mmCIF file of N, CA and C in Angstrom:
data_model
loop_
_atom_site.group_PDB
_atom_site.id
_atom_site.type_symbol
_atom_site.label_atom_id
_atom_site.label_comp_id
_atom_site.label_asym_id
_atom_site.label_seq_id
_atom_site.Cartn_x
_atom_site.Cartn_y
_atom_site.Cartn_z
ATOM 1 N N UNK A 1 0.853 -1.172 0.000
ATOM 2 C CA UNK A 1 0.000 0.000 0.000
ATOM 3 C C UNK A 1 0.891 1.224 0.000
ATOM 4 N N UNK A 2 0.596 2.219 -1.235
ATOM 5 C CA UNK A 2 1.611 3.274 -1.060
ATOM 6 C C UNK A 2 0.395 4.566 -1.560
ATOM 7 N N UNK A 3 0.724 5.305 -0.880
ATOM 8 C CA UNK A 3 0.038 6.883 -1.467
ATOM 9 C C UNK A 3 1.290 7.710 -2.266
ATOM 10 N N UNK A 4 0.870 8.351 -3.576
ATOM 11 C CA UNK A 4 2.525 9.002 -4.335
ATOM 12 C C UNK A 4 1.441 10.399 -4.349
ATOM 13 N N UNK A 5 1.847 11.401 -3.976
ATOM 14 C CA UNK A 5 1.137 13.077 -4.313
ATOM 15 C C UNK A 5 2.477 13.379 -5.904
ATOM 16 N N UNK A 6 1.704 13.799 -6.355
ATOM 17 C CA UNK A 6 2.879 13.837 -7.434
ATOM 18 C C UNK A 6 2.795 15.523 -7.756
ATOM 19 N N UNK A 7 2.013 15.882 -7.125
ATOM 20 C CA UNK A 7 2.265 17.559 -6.793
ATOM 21 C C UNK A 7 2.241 18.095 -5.473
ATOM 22 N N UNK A 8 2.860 18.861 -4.776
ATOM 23 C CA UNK A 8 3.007 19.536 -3.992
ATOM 24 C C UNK A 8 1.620 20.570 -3.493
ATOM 25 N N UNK A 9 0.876 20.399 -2.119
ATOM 26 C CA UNK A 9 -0.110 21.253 -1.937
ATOM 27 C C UNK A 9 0.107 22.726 -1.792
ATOM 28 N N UNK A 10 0.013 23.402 -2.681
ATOM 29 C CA UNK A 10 0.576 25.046 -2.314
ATOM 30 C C UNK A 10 -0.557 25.974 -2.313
ATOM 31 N N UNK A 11 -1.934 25.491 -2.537
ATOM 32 C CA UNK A 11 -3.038 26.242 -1.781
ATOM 33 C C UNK A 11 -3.980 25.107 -1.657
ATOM 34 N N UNK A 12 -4.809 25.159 -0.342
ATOM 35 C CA UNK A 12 -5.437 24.489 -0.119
ATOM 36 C C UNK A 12 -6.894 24.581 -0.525
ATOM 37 N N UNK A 13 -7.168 25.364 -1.535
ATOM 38 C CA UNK A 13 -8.271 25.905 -2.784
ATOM 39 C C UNK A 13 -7.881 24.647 -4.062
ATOM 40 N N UNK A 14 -6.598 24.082 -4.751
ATOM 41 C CA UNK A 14 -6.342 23.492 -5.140
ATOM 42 C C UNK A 14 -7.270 21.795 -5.019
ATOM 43 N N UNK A 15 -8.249 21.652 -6.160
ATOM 44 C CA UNK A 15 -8.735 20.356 -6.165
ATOM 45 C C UNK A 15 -7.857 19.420 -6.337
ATOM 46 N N UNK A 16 -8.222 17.841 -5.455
ATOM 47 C CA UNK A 16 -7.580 17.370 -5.526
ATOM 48 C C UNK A 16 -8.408 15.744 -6.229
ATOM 49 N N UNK A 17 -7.615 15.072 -6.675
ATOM 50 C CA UNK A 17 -8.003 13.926 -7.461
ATOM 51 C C UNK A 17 -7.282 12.402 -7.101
ATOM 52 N N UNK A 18 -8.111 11.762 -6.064
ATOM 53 C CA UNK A 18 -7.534 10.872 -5.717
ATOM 54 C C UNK A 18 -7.829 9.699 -6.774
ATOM 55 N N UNK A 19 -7.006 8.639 -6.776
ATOM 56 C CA UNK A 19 -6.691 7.655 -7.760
ATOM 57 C C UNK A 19 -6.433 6.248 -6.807
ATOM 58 N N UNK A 20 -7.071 5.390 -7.419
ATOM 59 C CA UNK A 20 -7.858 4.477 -6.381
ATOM 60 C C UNK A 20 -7.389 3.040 -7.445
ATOM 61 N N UNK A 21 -6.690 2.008 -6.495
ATOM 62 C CA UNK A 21 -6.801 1.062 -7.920
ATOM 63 C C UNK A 21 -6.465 -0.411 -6.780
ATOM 64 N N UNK A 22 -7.160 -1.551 -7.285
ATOM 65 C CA UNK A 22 -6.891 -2.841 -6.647
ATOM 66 C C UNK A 22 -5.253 -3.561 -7.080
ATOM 67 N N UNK A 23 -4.734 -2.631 -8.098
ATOM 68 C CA UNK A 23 -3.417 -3.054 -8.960
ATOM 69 C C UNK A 23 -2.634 -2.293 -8.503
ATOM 70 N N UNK A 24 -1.504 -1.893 -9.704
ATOM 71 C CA UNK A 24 -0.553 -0.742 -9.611
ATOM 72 C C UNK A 24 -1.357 0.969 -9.743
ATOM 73 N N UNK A 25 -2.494 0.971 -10.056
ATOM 74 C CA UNK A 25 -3.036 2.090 -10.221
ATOM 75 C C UNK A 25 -2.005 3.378 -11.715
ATOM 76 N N UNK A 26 -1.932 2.704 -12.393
ATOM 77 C CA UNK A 26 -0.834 3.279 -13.517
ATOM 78 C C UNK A 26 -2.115 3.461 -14.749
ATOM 79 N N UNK A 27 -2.946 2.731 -14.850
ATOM 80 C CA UNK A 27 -3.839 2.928 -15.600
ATOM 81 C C UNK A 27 -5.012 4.211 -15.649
ATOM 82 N N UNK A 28 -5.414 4.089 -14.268
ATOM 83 C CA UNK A 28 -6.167 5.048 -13.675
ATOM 84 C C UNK A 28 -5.267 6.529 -13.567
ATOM 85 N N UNK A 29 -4.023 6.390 -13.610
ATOM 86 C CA UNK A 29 -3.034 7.803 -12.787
ATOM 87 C C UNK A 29 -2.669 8.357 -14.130
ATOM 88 N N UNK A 30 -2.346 7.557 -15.932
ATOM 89 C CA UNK A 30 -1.949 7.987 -16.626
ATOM 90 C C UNK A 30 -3.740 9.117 -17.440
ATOM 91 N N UNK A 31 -4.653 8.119 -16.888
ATOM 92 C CA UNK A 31 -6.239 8.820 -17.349
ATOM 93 C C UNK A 31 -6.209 9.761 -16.973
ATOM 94 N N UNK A 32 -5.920 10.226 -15.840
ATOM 95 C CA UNK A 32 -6.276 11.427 -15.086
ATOM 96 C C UNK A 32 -4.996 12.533 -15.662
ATOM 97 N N UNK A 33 -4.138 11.937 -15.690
ATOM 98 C CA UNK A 33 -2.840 12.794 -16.081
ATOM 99 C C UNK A 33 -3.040 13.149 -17.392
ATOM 100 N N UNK A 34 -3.903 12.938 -18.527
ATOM 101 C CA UNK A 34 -4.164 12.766 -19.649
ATOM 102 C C UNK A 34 -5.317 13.856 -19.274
ATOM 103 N N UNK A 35 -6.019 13.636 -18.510
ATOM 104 C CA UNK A 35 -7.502 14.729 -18.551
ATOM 105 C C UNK A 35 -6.872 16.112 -17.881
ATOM 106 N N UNK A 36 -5.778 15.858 -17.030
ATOM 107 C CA UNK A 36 -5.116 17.411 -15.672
ATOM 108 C C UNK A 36 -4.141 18.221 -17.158
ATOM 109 N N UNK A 37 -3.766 17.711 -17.891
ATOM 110 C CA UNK A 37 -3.417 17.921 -18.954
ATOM 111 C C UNK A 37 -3.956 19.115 -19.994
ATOM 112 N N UNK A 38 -4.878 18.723 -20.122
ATOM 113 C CA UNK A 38 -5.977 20.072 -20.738
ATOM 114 C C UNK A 38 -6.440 20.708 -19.885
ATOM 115 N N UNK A 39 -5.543 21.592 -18.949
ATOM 116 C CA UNK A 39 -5.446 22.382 -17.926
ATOM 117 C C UNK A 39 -4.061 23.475 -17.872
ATOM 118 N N UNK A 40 -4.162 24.383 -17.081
ATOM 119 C CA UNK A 40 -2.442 24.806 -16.689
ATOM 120 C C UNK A 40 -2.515 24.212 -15.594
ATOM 121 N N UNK A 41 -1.012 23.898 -15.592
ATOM 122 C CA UNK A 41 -0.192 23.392 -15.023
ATOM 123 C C UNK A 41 -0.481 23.765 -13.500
ATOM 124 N N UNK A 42 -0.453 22.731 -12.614
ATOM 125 C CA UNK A 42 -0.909 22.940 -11.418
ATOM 126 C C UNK A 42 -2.145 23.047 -11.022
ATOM 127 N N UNK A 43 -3.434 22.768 -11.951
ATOM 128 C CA UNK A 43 -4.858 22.684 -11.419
ATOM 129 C C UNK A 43 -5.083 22.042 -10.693
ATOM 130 N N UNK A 44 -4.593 20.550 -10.640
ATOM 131 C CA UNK A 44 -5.377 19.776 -10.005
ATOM 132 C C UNK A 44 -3.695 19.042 -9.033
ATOM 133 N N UNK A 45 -3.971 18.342 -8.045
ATOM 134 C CA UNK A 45 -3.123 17.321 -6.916
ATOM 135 C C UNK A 45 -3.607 16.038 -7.225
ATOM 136 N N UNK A 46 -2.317 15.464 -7.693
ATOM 137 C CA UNK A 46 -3.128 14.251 -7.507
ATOM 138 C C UNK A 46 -2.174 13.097 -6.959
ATOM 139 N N UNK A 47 -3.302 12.307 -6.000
ATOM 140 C CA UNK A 47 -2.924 11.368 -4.781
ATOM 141 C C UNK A 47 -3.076 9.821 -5.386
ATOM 142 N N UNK A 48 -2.538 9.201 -5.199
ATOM 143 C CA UNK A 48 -2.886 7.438 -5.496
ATOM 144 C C UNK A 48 -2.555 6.815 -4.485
ATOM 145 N N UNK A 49 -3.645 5.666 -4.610
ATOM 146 C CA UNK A 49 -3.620 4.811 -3.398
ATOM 147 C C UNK A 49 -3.703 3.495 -4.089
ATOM 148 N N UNK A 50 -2.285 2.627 -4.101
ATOM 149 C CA UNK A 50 -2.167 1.398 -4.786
ATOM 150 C C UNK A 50 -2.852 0.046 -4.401
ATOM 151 N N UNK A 51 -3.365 -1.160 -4.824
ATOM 152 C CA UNK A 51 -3.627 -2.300 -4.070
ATOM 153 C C UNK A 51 -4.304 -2.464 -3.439
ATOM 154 N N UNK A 52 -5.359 -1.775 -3.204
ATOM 155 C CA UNK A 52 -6.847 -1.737 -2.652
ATOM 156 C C UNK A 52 -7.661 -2.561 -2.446
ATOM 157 N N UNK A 53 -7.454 -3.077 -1.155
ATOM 158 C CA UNK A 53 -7.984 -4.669 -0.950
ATOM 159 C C UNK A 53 -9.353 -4.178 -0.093
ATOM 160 N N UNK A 54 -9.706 -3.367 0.220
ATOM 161 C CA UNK A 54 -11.011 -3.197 1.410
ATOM 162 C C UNK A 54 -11.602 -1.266 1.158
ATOM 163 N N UNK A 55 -12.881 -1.450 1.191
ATOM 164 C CA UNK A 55 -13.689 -0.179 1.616
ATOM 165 C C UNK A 55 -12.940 0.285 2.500
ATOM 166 N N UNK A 56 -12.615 -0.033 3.728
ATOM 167 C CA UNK A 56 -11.820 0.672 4.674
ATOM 168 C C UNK A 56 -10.948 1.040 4.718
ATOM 169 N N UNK A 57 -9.791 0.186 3.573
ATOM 170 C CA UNK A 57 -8.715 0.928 3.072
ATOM 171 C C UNK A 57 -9.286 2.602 2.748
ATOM 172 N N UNK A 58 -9.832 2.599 1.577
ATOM 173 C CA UNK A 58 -10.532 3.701 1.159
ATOM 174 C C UNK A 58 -10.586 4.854 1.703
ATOM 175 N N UNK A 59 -11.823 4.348 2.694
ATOM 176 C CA UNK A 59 -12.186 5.099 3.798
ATOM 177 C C UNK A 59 -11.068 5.644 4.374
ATOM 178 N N UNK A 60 -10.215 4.585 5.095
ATOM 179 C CA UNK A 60 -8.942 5.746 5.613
ATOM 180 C C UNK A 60 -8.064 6.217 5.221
ATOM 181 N N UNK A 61 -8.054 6.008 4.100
ATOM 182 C CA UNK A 61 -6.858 7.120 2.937
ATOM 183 C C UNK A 61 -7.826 8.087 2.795
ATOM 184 N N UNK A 62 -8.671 8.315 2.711
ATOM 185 C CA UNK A 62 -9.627 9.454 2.101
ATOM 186 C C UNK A 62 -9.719 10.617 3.519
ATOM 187 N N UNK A 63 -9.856 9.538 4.210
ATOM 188 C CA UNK A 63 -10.008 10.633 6.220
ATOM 189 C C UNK A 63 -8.447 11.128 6.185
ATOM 190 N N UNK A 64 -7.561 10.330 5.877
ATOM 191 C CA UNK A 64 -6.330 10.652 6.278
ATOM 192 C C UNK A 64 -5.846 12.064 5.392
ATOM 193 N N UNK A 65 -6.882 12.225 3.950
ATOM 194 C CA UNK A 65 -6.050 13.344 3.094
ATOM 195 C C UNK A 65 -7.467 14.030 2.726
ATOM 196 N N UNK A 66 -8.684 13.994 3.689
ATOM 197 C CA UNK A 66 -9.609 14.569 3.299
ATOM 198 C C UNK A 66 -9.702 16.246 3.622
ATOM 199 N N UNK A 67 -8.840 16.415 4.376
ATOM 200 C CA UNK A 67 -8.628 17.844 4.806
ATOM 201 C C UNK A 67 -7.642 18.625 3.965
ATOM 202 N N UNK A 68 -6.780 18.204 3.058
ATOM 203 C CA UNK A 68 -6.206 18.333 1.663
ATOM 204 C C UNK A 68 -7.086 18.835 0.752
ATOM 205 N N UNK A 69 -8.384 18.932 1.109
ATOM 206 C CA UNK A 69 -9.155 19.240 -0.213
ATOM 207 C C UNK A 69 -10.408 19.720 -0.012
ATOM 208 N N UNK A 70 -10.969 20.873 -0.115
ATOM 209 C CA UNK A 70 -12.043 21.015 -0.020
ATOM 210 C C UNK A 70 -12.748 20.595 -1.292
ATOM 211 N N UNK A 71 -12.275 20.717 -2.707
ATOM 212 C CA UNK A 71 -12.945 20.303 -3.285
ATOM 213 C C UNK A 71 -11.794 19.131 -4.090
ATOM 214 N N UNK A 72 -12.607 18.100 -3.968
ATOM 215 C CA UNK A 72 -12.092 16.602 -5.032
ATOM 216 C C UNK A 72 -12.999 15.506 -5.303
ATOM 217 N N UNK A 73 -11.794 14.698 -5.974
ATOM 218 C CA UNK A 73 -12.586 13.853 -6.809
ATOM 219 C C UNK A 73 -12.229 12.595 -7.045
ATOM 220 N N UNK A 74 -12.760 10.882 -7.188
ATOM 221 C CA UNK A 74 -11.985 10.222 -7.267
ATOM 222 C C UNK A 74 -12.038 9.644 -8.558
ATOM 223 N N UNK A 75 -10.995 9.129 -8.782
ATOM 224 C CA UNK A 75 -11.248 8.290 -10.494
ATOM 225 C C UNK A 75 -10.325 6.483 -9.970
ATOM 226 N N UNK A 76 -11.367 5.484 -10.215
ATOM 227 C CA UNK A 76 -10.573 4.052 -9.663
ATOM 228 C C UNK A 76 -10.699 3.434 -11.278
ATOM 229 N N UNK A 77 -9.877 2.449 -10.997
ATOM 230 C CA UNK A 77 -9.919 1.125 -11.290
ATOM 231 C C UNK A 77 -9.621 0.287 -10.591
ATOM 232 N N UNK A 78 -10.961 -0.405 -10.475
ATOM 233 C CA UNK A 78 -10.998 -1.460 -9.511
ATOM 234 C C UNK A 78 -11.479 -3.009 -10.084
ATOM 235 N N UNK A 79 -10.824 -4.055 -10.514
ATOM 236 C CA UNK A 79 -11.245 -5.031 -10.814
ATOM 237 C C UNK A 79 -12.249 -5.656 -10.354
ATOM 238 N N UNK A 80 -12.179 -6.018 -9.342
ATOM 239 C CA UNK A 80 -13.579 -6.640 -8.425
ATOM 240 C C UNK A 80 -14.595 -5.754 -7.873
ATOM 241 N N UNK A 81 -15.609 -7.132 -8.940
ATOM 242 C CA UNK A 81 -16.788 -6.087 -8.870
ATOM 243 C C UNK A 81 -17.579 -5.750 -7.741
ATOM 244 N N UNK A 82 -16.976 -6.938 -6.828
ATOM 245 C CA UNK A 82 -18.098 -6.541 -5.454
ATOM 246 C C UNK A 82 -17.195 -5.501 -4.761
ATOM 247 N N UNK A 83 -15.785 -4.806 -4.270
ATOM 248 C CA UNK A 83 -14.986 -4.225 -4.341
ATOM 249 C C UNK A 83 -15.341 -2.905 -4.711
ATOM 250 N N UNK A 84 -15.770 -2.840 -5.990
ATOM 251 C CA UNK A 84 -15.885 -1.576 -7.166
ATOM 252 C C UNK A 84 -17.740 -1.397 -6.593
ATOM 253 N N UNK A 85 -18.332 -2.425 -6.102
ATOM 254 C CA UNK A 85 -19.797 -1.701 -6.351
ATOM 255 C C UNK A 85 -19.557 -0.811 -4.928
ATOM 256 N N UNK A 86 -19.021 -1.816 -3.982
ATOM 257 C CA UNK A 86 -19.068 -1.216 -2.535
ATOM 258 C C UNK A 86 -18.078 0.641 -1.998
ATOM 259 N N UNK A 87 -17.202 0.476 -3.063
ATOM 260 C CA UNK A 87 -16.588 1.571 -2.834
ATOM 261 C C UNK A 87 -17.712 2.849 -3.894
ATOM 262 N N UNK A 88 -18.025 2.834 -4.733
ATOM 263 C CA UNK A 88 -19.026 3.284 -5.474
ATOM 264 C C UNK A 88 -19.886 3.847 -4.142
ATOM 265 N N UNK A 89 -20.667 3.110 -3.472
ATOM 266 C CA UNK A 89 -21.645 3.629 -2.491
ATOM 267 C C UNK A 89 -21.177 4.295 -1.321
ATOM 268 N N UNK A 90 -19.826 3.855 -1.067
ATOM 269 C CA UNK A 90 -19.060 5.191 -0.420
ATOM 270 C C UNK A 90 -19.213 6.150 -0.738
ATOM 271 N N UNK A 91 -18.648 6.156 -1.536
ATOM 272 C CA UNK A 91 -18.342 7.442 -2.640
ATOM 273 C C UNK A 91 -20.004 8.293 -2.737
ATOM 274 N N UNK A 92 -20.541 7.783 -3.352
ATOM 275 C CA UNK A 92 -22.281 8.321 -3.195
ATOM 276 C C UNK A 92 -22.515 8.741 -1.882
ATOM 277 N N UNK A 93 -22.283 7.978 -0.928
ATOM 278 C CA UNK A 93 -23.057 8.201 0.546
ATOM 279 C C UNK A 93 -22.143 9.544 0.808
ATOM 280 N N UNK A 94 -20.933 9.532 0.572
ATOM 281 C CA UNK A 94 -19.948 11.125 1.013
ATOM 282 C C UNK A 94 -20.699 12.042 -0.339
ATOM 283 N N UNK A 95 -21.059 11.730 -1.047
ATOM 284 C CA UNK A 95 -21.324 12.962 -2.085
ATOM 285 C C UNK A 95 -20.083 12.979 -3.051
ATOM 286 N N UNK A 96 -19.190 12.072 -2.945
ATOM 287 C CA UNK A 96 -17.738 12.698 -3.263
ATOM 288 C C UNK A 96 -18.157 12.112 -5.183
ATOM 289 N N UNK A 97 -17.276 13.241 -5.744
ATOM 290 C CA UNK A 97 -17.801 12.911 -7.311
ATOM 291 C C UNK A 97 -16.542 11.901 -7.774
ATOM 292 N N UNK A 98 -16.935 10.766 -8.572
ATOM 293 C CA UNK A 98 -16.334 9.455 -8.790
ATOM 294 C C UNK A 98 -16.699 9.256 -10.408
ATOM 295 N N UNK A 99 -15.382 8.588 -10.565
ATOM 296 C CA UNK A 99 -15.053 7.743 -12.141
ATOM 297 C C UNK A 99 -14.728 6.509 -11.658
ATOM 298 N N UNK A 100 -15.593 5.635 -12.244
ATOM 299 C CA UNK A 100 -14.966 4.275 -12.697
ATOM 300 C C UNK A 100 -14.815 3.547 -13.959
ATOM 301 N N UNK A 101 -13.602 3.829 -13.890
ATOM 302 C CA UNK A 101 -13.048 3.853 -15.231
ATOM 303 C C UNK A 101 -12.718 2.640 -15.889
ATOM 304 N N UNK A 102 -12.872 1.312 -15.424
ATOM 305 C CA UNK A 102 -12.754 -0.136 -15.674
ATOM 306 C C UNK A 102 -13.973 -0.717 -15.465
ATOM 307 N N UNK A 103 -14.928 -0.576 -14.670
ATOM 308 C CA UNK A 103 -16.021 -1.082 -15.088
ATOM 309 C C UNK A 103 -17.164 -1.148 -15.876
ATOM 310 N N UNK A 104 -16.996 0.009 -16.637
ATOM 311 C CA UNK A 104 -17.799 0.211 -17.516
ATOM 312 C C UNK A 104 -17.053 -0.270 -18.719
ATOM 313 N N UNK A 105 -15.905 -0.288 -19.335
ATOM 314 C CA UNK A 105 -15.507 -1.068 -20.066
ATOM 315 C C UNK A 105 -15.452 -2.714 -19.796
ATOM 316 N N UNK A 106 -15.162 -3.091 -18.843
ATOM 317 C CA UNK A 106 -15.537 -4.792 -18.475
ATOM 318 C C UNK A 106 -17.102 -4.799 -19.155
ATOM 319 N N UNK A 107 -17.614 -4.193 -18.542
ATOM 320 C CA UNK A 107 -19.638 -4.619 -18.896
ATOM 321 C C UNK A 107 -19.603 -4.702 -20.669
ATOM 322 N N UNK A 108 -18.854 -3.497 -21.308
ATOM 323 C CA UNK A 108 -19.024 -3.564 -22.756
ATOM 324 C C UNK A 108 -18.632 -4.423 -22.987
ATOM 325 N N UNK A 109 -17.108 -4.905 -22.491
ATOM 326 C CA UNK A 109 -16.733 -6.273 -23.421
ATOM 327 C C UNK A 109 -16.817 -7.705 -22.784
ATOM 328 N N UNK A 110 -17.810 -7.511 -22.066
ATOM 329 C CA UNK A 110 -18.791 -9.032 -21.435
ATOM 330 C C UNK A 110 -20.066 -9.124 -22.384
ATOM 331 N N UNK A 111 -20.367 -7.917 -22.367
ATOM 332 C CA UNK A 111 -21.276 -7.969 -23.282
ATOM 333 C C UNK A 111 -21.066 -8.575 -25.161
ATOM 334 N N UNK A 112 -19.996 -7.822 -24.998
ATOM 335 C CA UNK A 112 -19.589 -8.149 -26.992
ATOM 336 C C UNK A 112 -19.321 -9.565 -27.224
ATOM 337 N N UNK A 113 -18.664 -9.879 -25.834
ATOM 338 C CA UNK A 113 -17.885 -11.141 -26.296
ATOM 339 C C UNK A 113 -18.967 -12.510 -26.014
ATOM 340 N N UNK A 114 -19.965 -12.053 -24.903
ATOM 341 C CA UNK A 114 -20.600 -13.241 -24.009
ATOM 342 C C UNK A 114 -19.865 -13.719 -23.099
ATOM 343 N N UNK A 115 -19.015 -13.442 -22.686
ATOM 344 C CA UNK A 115 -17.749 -14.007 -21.600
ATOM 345 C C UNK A 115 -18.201 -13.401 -20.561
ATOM 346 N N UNK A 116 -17.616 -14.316 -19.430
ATOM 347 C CA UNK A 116 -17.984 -13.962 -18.287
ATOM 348 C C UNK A 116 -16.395 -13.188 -17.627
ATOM 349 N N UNK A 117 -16.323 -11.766 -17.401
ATOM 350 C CA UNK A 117 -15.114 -11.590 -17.333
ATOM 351 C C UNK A 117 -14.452 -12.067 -15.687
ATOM 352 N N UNK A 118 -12.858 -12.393 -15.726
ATOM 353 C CA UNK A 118 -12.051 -12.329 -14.710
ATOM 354 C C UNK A 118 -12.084 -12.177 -13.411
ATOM 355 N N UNK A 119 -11.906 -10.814 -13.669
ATOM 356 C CA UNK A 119 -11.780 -9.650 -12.879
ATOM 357 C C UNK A 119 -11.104 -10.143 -11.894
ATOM 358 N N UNK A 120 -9.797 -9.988 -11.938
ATOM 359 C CA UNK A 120 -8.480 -10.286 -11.084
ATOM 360 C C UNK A 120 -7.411 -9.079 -11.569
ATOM 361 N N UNK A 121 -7.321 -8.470 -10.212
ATOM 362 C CA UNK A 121 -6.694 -7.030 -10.152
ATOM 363 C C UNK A 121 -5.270 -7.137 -10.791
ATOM 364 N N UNK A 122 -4.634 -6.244 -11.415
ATOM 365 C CA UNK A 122 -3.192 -6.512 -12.223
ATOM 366 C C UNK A 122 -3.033 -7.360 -13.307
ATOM 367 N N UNK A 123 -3.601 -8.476 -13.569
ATOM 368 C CA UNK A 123 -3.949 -9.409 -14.913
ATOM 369 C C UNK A 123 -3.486 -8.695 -16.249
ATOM 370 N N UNK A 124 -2.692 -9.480 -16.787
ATOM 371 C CA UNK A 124 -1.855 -8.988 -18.110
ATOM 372 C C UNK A 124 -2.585 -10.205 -19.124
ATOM 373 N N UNK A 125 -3.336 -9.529 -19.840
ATOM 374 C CA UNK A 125 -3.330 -10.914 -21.250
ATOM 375 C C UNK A 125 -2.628 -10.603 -22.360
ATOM 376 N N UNK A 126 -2.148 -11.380 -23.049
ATOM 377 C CA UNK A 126 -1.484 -10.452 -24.489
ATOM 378 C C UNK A 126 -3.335 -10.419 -25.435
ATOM 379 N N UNK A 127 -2.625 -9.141 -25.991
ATOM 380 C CA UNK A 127 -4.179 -8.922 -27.243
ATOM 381 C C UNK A 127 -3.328 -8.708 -27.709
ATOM 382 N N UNK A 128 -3.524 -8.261 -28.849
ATOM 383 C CA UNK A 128 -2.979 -8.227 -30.368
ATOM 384 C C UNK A 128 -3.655 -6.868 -30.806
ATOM 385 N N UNK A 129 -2.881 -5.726 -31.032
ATOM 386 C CA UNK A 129 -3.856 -4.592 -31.382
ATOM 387 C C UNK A 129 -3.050 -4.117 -32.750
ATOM 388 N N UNK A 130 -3.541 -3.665 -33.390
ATOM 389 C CA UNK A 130 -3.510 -3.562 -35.017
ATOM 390 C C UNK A 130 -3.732 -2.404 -35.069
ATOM 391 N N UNK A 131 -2.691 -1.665 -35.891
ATOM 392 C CA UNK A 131 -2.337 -0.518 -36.301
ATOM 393 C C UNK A 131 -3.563 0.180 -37.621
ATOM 394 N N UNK A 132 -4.187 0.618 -37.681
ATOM 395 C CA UNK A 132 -5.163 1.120 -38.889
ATOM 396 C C UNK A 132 -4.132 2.537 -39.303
ATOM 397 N N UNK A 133 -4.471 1.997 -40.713
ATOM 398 C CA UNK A 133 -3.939 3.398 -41.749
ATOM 399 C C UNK A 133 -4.960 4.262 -42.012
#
């Protein structure tokens, strides 16, 4: 379990964007870094919390850096779905505004394929992705 701030808090007006993941959380941290991006520089803080085995994890990373932020936001990937529904209703019950950014792609491609997916946190498959001209 590691928390990385990869910016420095230098006003506490500064939203902050915690990053939530049952894995390495690299997936979820490059999304957000991709969205803080179409911004200047320094809008947003953002916190990750790796390996996320419990709601209560959650819960106390969030108490522990909730005074960091008057206003934030979280964005996860969370493989497991009972995991991902339960932190979801956290998240609702605080009001706090949330992305989940892996489960809604799992549902599409359970759906496309008929497969019943995985969902085992960190899981590498090779795909084969093809370059279009």
């Amino acid at each position: 379990m590691s928390s990385v701030t990869f910016q420095q808090d230098t006003q506490n007006e500064t939203p902050v964007v915690f990053v939530l993941s049952d894995s390495r959380g690299i997936t979820a941290t490059h999304v957000v870094e991709a969205a803080a991006d179409q911004f200047e520089e320094g809008a947003v803080i953002i916190k990750r919390l790796r390996e996320v085995t419990s709601v209560s994890m959650v819960l106390d990373f969030l108490n522990q850096h909730i005074n960091d932020a008057k206003h934030m936001a979280v964005f996860h990937t969370i493989a497991n779905e009972h995991l991902r529904r339960e932190i979801r209703l956290e998240l609702d019950k605080r009001e706090i505004p949330s992305i989940d950014l892996l489960g809604p792609a799992i549902n599409v491609l359970a759906n496309l394929t008929q497969l019943e997916p995985i969902c085992v946190a960190g899981r590498r498959a090779h795909v084969e992705i093809e370059e279009v001209k």
